[in-house]
């Protein structure tokens, strides 16, 4: 499974209810308001609202801080001596953003169901389908493979569930991810030779040595002489070399389960749960 880097989606907020064009901003003067990226924006009380991060047509994105952004129409801004202003207080804007967030999150939870189509940001193109929703992200099935995206990469638009990618951006990102994954797979295949050491997930411990490898499974001989079969997909390249997706404690517990021996206490802080280990048939 492939994984995209995380990013934060911008929240769009209908501003008509809380930030009508300020008294100081006349329509004729609106065009003179400086809304360039990096410009500080002030609220109706003269307090700093946030900073303009981008402008696209008539839409202006303002960063409110603390991970919150709001999209406002350009004609909602007037001009004070110290900079652009809107006809609402920061508290009103933040409250509206929080309310919009709560509603959007509820809609997103309802829409993120296995099998649901995922569209590009414009809504015209279906990029893939939801495969799995987990705490650390959402797995999508696409024509070029599975990929995990952060939950905040998704939103519910007019056409349904969508991501913050255009079709072109998504295709380019998938190509980059698949190229990197193919290189990693090739490195793992080259490393899976009889006698090669297999290290733990973090690379600190040697779990055993490769005995044999196939397209589906790898047999590892442990220090105690037991042979255990691990799924081929559990192997990766770490900075220390060939590794399996186990901590030392998890691997010992999996070996114990496969051999019937007493298992040591599991590591509660382990950063990845192990795949099932099976003792190969004689």
mmCIF file of C-alpha atoms in Angstrom:
data_model
loop_
_atom_site.group_PDB
_atom_site.id
_atom_site.type_symbol
_atom_site.label_atom_id
_atom_site.label_comp_id
_atom_site.label_asym_id
_atom_site.label_seq_id
_atom_site.Cartn_x
_atom_site.Cartn_y
_atom_site.Cartn_z
ATOM 1 C CA UNK A 1 0.000 0.000 0.000
ATOM 2 C CA UNK A 2 1.271 3.464 -0.912
ATOM 3 C CA UNK A 3 1.075 6.588 1.226
ATOM 4 C CA UNK A 4 0.895 10.249 0.313
ATOM 5 C CA UNK A 5 2.413 12.965 2.478
ATOM 6 C CA UNK A 6 -0.085 14.746 4.729
ATOM 7 C CA UNK A 7 -1.501 18.192 4.113
ATOM 8 C CA UNK A 8 -4.233 20.454 5.476
ATOM 9 C CA UNK A 9 -7.388 21.116 3.501
ATOM 10 C CA UNK A 10 -8.798 24.659 3.394
ATOM 11 C CA UNK A 11 -12.211 25.255 4.934
ATOM 12 C CA UNK A 12 -14.665 27.233 2.824
ATOM 13 C CA UNK A 13 -17.067 29.368 4.845
ATOM 14 C CA UNK A 14 -20.205 31.137 3.673
ATOM 15 C CA UNK A 15 -19.405 34.600 4.940
ATOM 16 C CA UNK A 16 -22.657 36.415 4.175
ATOM 17 C CA UNK A 17 -24.065 35.825 7.665
ATOM 18 C CA UNK A 18 -21.070 37.047 9.655
ATOM 19 C CA UNK A 19 -18.874 39.228 7.491
ATOM 20 C CA UNK A 20 -20.833 41.427 5.174
ATOM 21 C CA UNK A 21 -18.850 44.138 3.404
ATOM 22 C CA UNK A 22 -17.540 46.502 6.105
ATOM 23 C CA UNK A 23 -18.952 49.989 6.451
ATOM 24 C CA UNK A 24 -15.576 51.398 5.419
ATOM 25 C CA UNK A 25 -15.502 49.289 2.265
ATOM 26 C CA UNK A 26 -17.482 50.696 -0.610
ATOM 27 C CA UNK A 27 -17.832 48.598 -3.768
ATOM 28 C CA UNK A 28 -15.934 51.195 -5.785
ATOM 29 C CA UNK A 29 -13.022 51.088 -3.365
ATOM 30 C CA UNK A 30 -12.934 47.323 -2.958
ATOM 31 C CA UNK A 31 -10.653 46.902 -5.945
ATOM 32 C CA UNK A 32 -7.990 48.990 -4.192
ATOM 33 C CA UNK A 33 -7.772 46.686 -1.166
ATOM 34 C CA UNK A 34 -4.390 44.946 -0.976
ATOM 35 C CA UNK A 35 -5.081 41.208 -0.640
ATOM 36 C CA UNK A 36 -1.711 39.851 -1.724
ATOM 37 C CA UNK A 37 -0.390 36.700 -0.053
ATOM 38 C CA UNK A 38 1.279 37.579 3.253
ATOM 39 C CA UNK A 39 -0.928 40.607 3.908
ATOM 40 C CA UNK A 40 -2.242 40.953 7.468
ATOM 41 C CA UNK A 41 -6.042 41.224 7.748
ATOM 42 C CA UNK A 42 -7.913 42.895 10.626
ATOM 43 C CA UNK A 43 -11.349 42.297 12.091
ATOM 44 C CA UNK A 44 -14.139 44.826 12.687
ATOM 45 C CA UNK A 45 -12.598 45.851 16.020
ATOM 46 C CA UNK A 46 -9.171 46.492 14.530
ATOM 47 C CA UNK A 47 -7.620 43.327 15.988
ATOM 48 C CA UNK A 48 -5.553 41.121 13.715
ATOM 49 C CA UNK A 49 -7.697 38.418 12.106
ATOM 50 C CA UNK A 50 -4.979 36.531 10.264
ATOM 51 C CA UNK A 51 -2.796 36.495 7.167
ATOM 52 C CA UNK A 52 -3.752 36.065 3.522
ATOM 53 C CA UNK A 53 -2.224 32.817 2.256
ATOM 54 C CA UNK A 54 -3.599 32.724 -1.290
ATOM 55 C CA UNK A 55 -5.998 34.401 -3.709
ATOM 56 C CA UNK A 56 -7.839 32.535 -6.460
ATOM 57 C CA UNK A 57 -10.202 34.684 -8.488
ATOM 58 C CA UNK A 58 -12.696 36.243 -6.076
ATOM 59 C CA UNK A 59 -11.768 33.874 -3.231
ATOM 60 C CA UNK A 60 -9.277 34.910 -0.546
ATOM 61 C CA UNK A 61 -7.874 32.346 1.920
ATOM 62 C CA UNK A 62 -6.976 33.753 5.337
ATOM 63 C CA UNK A 63 -4.962 31.788 7.889
ATOM 64 C CA UNK A 64 -6.499 32.380 11.325
ATOM 65 C CA UNK A 65 -3.777 30.488 13.197
ATOM 66 C CA UNK A 66 -4.058 27.253 15.206
ATOM 67 C CA UNK A 67 -4.526 25.275 12.010
ATOM 68 C CA UNK A 68 -7.678 27.122 10.949
ATOM 69 C CA UNK A 69 -8.273 28.770 7.592
ATOM 70 C CA UNK A 70 -11.255 30.560 6.111
ATOM 71 C CA UNK A 71 -12.117 31.378 2.497
ATOM 72 C CA UNK A 72 -13.776 34.789 2.036
ATOM 73 C CA UNK A 73 -15.015 36.632 -1.055
ATOM 74 C CA UNK A 74 -12.779 39.540 -2.018
ATOM 75 C CA UNK A 75 -15.697 41.994 -1.837
ATOM 76 C CA UNK A 76 -16.035 41.237 1.906
ATOM 77 C CA UNK A 77 -12.878 43.280 2.541
ATOM 78 C CA UNK A 78 -12.557 46.973 3.179
ATOM 79 C CA UNK A 79 -9.403 49.021 3.738
ATOM 80 C CA UNK A 80 -8.182 50.462 7.007
ATOM 81 C CA UNK A 81 -5.077 52.580 7.279
ATOM 82 C CA UNK A 82 -3.182 49.582 8.679
ATOM 83 C CA UNK A 83 -4.553 47.048 6.229
ATOM 84 C CA UNK A 84 -7.596 45.117 4.936
ATOM 85 C CA UNK A 85 -10.526 44.552 7.284
ATOM 86 C CA UNK A 86 -13.793 42.608 7.358
ATOM 87 C CA UNK A 87 -17.121 43.380 9.028
ATOM 88 C CA UNK A 88 -16.914 40.712 11.740
ATOM 89 C CA UNK A 89 -14.840 40.061 14.836
ATOM 90 C CA UNK A 90 -12.262 37.300 14.938
ATOM 91 C CA UNK A 91 -14.346 35.497 17.552
ATOM 92 C CA UNK A 92 -17.313 35.450 15.147
ATOM 93 C CA UNK A 93 -15.176 34.149 12.297
ATOM 94 C CA UNK A 94 -13.559 31.440 14.415
ATOM 95 C CA UNK A 95 -16.965 30.388 15.768
ATOM 96 C CA UNK A 96 -18.314 30.126 12.223
ATOM 97 C CA UNK A 97 -15.278 28.104 11.128
ATOM 98 C CA UNK A 98 -15.698 25.743 14.110
ATOM 99 C CA UNK A 99 -19.387 25.326 13.313
ATOM 100 C CA UNK A 100 -18.614 24.654 9.665
ATOM 101 C CA UNK A 101 -15.932 22.178 10.735
ATOM 102 C CA UNK A 102 -18.336 20.273 12.959
ATOM 103 C CA UNK A 103 -20.906 19.982 10.196
ATOM 104 C CA UNK A 104 -18.295 19.040 7.605
ATOM 105 C CA UNK A 105 -16.781 16.398 9.887
ATOM 106 C CA UNK A 106 -20.169 14.761 10.431
ATOM 107 C CA UNK A 107 -20.837 14.700 6.683
ATOM 108 C CA UNK A 108 -17.348 13.348 6.021
ATOM 109 C CA UNK A 109 -17.752 10.519 8.534
ATOM 110 C CA UNK A 110 -21.009 9.558 6.871
ATOM 111 C CA UNK A 111 -19.471 9.692 3.374
ATOM 112 C CA UNK A 112 -16.252 7.786 4.167
ATOM 113 C CA UNK A 113 -17.636 4.292 3.704
ATOM 114 C CA UNK A 114 -15.937 1.323 1.969
ATOM 115 C CA UNK A 115 -16.883 1.293 -1.698
ATOM 116 C CA UNK A 116 -17.668 5.005 -1.887
ATOM 117 C CA UNK A 117 -16.427 6.827 -4.989
ATOM 118 C CA UNK A 118 -13.750 9.469 -4.368
ATOM 119 C CA UNK A 119 -13.691 12.374 -6.822
ATOM 120 C CA UNK A 120 -11.091 14.984 -7.642
ATOM 121 C CA UNK A 121 -11.355 18.470 -6.198
ATOM 122 C CA UNK A 122 -13.432 19.650 -9.172
ATOM 123 C CA UNK A 123 -15.861 16.737 -8.779
ATOM 124 C CA UNK A 124 -15.799 15.671 -12.417
ATOM 125 C CA UNK A 125 -13.355 12.745 -12.222
ATOM 126 C CA UNK A 126 -13.557 9.639 -10.019
ATOM 127 C CA UNK A 127 -10.037 8.938 -8.702
ATOM 128 C CA UNK A 128 -10.818 5.706 -6.881
ATOM 129 C CA UNK A 129 -12.900 4.124 -4.132
ATOM 130 C CA UNK A 130 -12.645 3.991 -0.365
ATOM 131 C CA UNK A 131 -11.215 0.653 0.727
ATOM 132 C CA UNK A 132 -10.603 1.123 4.440
ATOM 133 C CA UNK A 133 -11.060 3.899 6.997
ATOM 134 C CA UNK A 134 -8.549 3.794 9.865
ATOM 135 C CA UNK A 135 -7.433 6.142 12.636
ATOM 136 C CA UNK A 136 -4.237 7.056 10.795
ATOM 137 C CA UNK A 137 -5.777 7.630 7.377
ATOM 138 C CA UNK A 138 -8.020 6.408 4.588
ATOM 139 C CA UNK A 139 -6.971 3.697 2.146
ATOM 140 C CA UNK A 140 -8.158 4.235 -1.418
ATOM 141 C CA UNK A 141 -8.215 1.677 -4.212
ATOM 142 C CA UNK A 142 -7.168 3.229 -7.528
ATOM 143 C CA UNK A 143 -6.476 1.815 -11.008
ATOM 144 C CA UNK A 144 -2.730 1.940 -10.221
ATOM 145 C CA UNK A 145 -2.848 0.459 -6.715
ATOM 146 C CA UNK A 146 -3.896 1.186 -3.156
ATOM 147 C CA UNK A 147 -2.830 4.418 -1.488
ATOM 148 C CA UNK A 148 -3.290 5.855 2.004
ATOM 149 C CA UNK A 149 -4.254 9.518 2.373
ATOM 150 C CA UNK A 150 -4.690 11.535 5.576
ATOM 151 C CA UNK A 151 -8.310 12.013 6.573
ATOM 152 C CA UNK A 152 -8.018 15.782 6.169
ATOM 153 C CA UNK A 153 -7.327 15.267 2.454
ATOM 154 C CA UNK A 154 -11.041 14.445 2.026
ATOM 155 C CA UNK A 155 -14.145 16.618 2.045
ATOM 156 C CA UNK A 156 -17.762 16.417 0.937
ATOM 157 C CA UNK A 157 -18.439 18.628 -2.070
ATOM 158 C CA UNK A 158 -21.479 19.225 -4.245
ATOM 159 C CA UNK A 159 -20.856 15.969 -6.140
ATOM 160 C CA UNK A 160 -20.096 13.915 -3.025
ATOM 161 C CA UNK A 161 -16.906 12.609 -1.440
ATOM 162 C CA UNK A 162 -13.794 14.243 -2.905
ATOM 163 C CA UNK A 163 -10.118 14.895 -2.243
ATOM 164 C CA UNK A 164 -8.118 18.110 -2.429
ATOM 165 C CA UNK A 165 -6.325 16.823 -5.561
ATOM 166 C CA UNK A 166 -7.187 17.580 -9.143
ATOM 167 C CA UNK A 167 -7.137 14.512 -11.394
ATOM 168 C CA UNK A 168 -3.789 15.647 -12.821
ATOM 169 C CA UNK A 169 -2.224 16.220 -9.378
ATOM 170 C CA UNK A 170 -3.444 12.840 -8.151
ATOM 171 C CA UNK A 171 -2.077 11.012 -11.199
ATOM 172 C CA UNK A 172 1.308 12.721 -10.795
ATOM 173 C CA UNK A 173 1.431 11.918 -7.070
ATOM 174 C CA UNK A 174 0.482 8.276 -7.678
ATOM 175 C CA UNK A 175 3.212 7.981 -10.292
ATOM 176 C CA UNK A 176 5.779 9.346 -7.850
ATOM 177 C CA UNK A 177 4.589 7.096 -5.017
ATOM 178 C CA UNK A 178 4.502 3.993 -7.209
ATOM 179 C CA UNK A 179 7.986 4.710 -8.552
ATOM 180 C CA UNK A 180 9.351 4.972 -5.010
ATOM 181 C CA UNK A 181 7.478 1.835 -3.943
ATOM 182 C CA UNK A 182 8.780 -0.115 -6.929
ATOM 183 C CA UNK A 183 12.324 0.869 -6.024
ATOM 184 C CA UNK A 184 11.782 -0.256 -2.421
ATOM 185 C CA UNK A 185 10.226 -3.544 -3.571
ATOM 186 C CA UNK A 186 13.199 -4.174 -5.831
ATOM 187 C CA UNK A 187 15.601 -3.500 -2.949
ATOM 188 C CA UNK A 188 13.706 -5.937 -0.701
ATOM 189 C CA UNK A 189 13.693 -8.606 -3.422
ATOM 190 C CA UNK A 190 17.448 -8.247 -3.862
ATOM 191 C CA UNK A 191 18.007 -8.467 -0.097
ATOM 192 C CA UNK A 192 15.859 -11.582 0.446
ATOM 193 C CA UNK A 193 18.663 -14.104 -0.049
ATOM 194 C CA UNK A 194 19.324 -17.207 2.090
ATOM 195 C CA UNK A 195 21.410 -16.276 5.127
ATOM 196 C CA UNK A 196 20.510 -12.566 5.078
ATOM 197 C CA UNK A 197 19.853 -11.060 8.486
ATOM 198 C CA UNK A 198 16.314 -9.844 9.174
ATOM 199 C CA UNK A 199 16.119 -6.951 11.591
ATOM 200 C CA UNK A 200 13.260 -5.600 13.656
ATOM 201 C CA UNK A 201 11.052 -2.734 12.534
ATOM 202 C CA UNK A 202 13.364 -0.107 14.009
ATOM 203 C CA UNK A 203 16.469 -2.027 12.919
ATOM 204 C CA UNK A 204 17.876 -2.414 16.437
ATOM 205 C CA UNK A 205 17.484 -6.190 16.844
ATOM 206 C CA UNK A 206 18.238 -9.159 14.588
ATOM 207 C CA UNK A 207 15.125 -11.339 14.418
ATOM 208 C CA UNK A 208 16.699 -14.173 12.466
ATOM 209 C CA UNK A 209 18.024 -15.099 9.050
ATOM 210 C CA UNK A 210 16.290 -15.739 5.742
ATOM 211 C CA UNK A 211 15.981 -19.446 4.978
ATOM 212 C CA UNK A 212 13.919 -19.194 1.800
ATOM 213 C CA UNK A 213 11.681 -16.691 0.022
ATOM 214 C CA UNK A 214 8.829 -16.868 -2.477
ATOM 215 C CA UNK A 215 6.449 -14.322 -3.956
ATOM 216 C CA UNK A 216 4.024 -14.785 -1.037
ATOM 217 C CA UNK A 217 6.062 -15.802 2.011
ATOM 218 C CA UNK A 218 9.514 -15.726 3.579
ATOM 219 C CA UNK A 219 10.785 -18.422 5.962
ATOM 220 C CA UNK A 220 12.999 -16.999 8.705
ATOM 221 C CA UNK A 221 15.198 -19.113 10.990
ATOM 222 C CA UNK A 222 15.336 -17.641 14.488
ATOM 223 C CA UNK A 223 18.298 -17.734 16.891
ATOM 224 C CA UNK A 224 16.642 -20.671 18.682
ATOM 225 C CA UNK A 225 16.559 -22.659 15.432
ATOM 226 C CA UNK A 226 12.819 -22.377 14.806
ATOM 227 C CA UNK A 227 11.589 -21.712 11.284
ATOM 228 C CA UNK A 228 8.670 -19.306 10.939
ATOM 229 C CA UNK A 229 6.864 -18.162 7.818
ATOM 230 C CA UNK A 230 6.125 -14.456 7.394
ATOM 231 C CA UNK A 231 4.111 -12.814 4.610
ATOM 232 C CA UNK A 232 6.315 -11.296 1.926
ATOM 233 C CA UNK A 233 4.468 -7.999 2.370
ATOM 234 C CA UNK A 234 5.828 -7.703 5.938
ATOM 235 C CA UNK A 235 9.357 -7.004 4.681
ATOM 236 C CA UNK A 236 10.859 -3.593 3.994
ATOM 237 C CA UNK A 237 14.196 -1.839 3.804
ATOM 238 C CA UNK A 238 15.227 0.064 6.929
ATOM 239 C CA UNK A 239 18.347 2.218 7.419
ATOM 240 C CA UNK A 240 19.937 -0.896 8.975
ATOM 241 C CA UNK A 241 19.040 -3.144 6.043
ATOM 242 C CA UNK A 242 16.404 -5.831 5.505
ATOM 243 C CA UNK A 243 13.680 -5.637 8.171
ATOM 244 C CA UNK A 244 10.272 -7.056 9.004
ATOM 245 C CA UNK A 245 7.302 -5.050 10.290
ATOM 246 C CA UNK A 246 7.754 -6.302 13.857
ATOM 247 C CA UNK A 247 9.352 -4.994 16.996
ATOM 248 C CA UNK A 248 11.568 -7.590 18.710
ATOM 249 C CA UNK A 249 8.836 -8.173 21.313
ATOM 250 C CA UNK A 250 6.107 -8.616 18.714
ATOM 251 C CA UNK A 251 8.232 -11.041 16.730
ATOM 252 C CA UNK A 252 8.990 -13.114 19.839
ATOM 253 C CA UNK A 253 5.263 -13.264 20.623
ATOM 254 C CA UNK A 254 4.439 -14.286 17.035
ATOM 255 C CA UNK A 255 7.104 -17.014 17.100
ATOM 256 C CA UNK A 256 5.755 -18.263 20.434
ATOM 257 C CA UNK A 257 2.264 -18.432 18.945
ATOM 258 C CA UNK A 258 3.546 -20.386 15.962
ATOM 259 C CA UNK A 259 5.692 -22.808 17.992
ATOM 260 C CA UNK A 260 3.508 -23.193 21.074
ATOM 261 C CA UNK A 261 6.165 -21.822 23.416
ATOM 262 C CA UNK A 262 5.483 -19.319 26.201
ATOM 263 C CA UNK A 263 5.261 -15.771 24.860
ATOM 264 C CA UNK A 264 7.124 -12.859 26.453
ATOM 265 C CA UNK A 265 5.184 -9.701 27.426
ATOM 266 C CA UNK A 266 4.164 -7.643 24.369
ATOM 267 C CA UNK A 267 5.575 -4.152 23.866
ATOM 268 C CA UNK A 268 2.651 -1.779 24.449
ATOM 269 C CA UNK A 269 4.472 1.055 22.729
ATOM 270 C CA UNK A 270 5.238 -0.855 19.542
ATOM 271 C CA UNK A 271 4.685 1.243 16.462
ATOM 272 C CA UNK A 272 3.251 -1.440 14.188
ATOM 273 C CA UNK A 273 1.174 -4.527 14.804
ATOM 274 C CA UNK A 274 2.675 -7.694 13.305
ATOM 275 C CA UNK A 275 1.241 -9.789 10.557
ATOM 276 C CA UNK A 276 0.486 -13.382 11.553
ATOM 277 C CA UNK A 277 3.478 -15.673 11.659
ATOM 278 C CA UNK A 278 2.953 -19.304 10.798
ATOM 279 C CA UNK A 279 5.184 -22.283 11.289
ATOM 280 C CA UNK A 280 5.782 -23.823 7.862
ATOM 281 C CA UNK A 281 4.520 -27.321 7.264
ATOM 282 C CA UNK A 282 7.177 -30.036 7.162
#
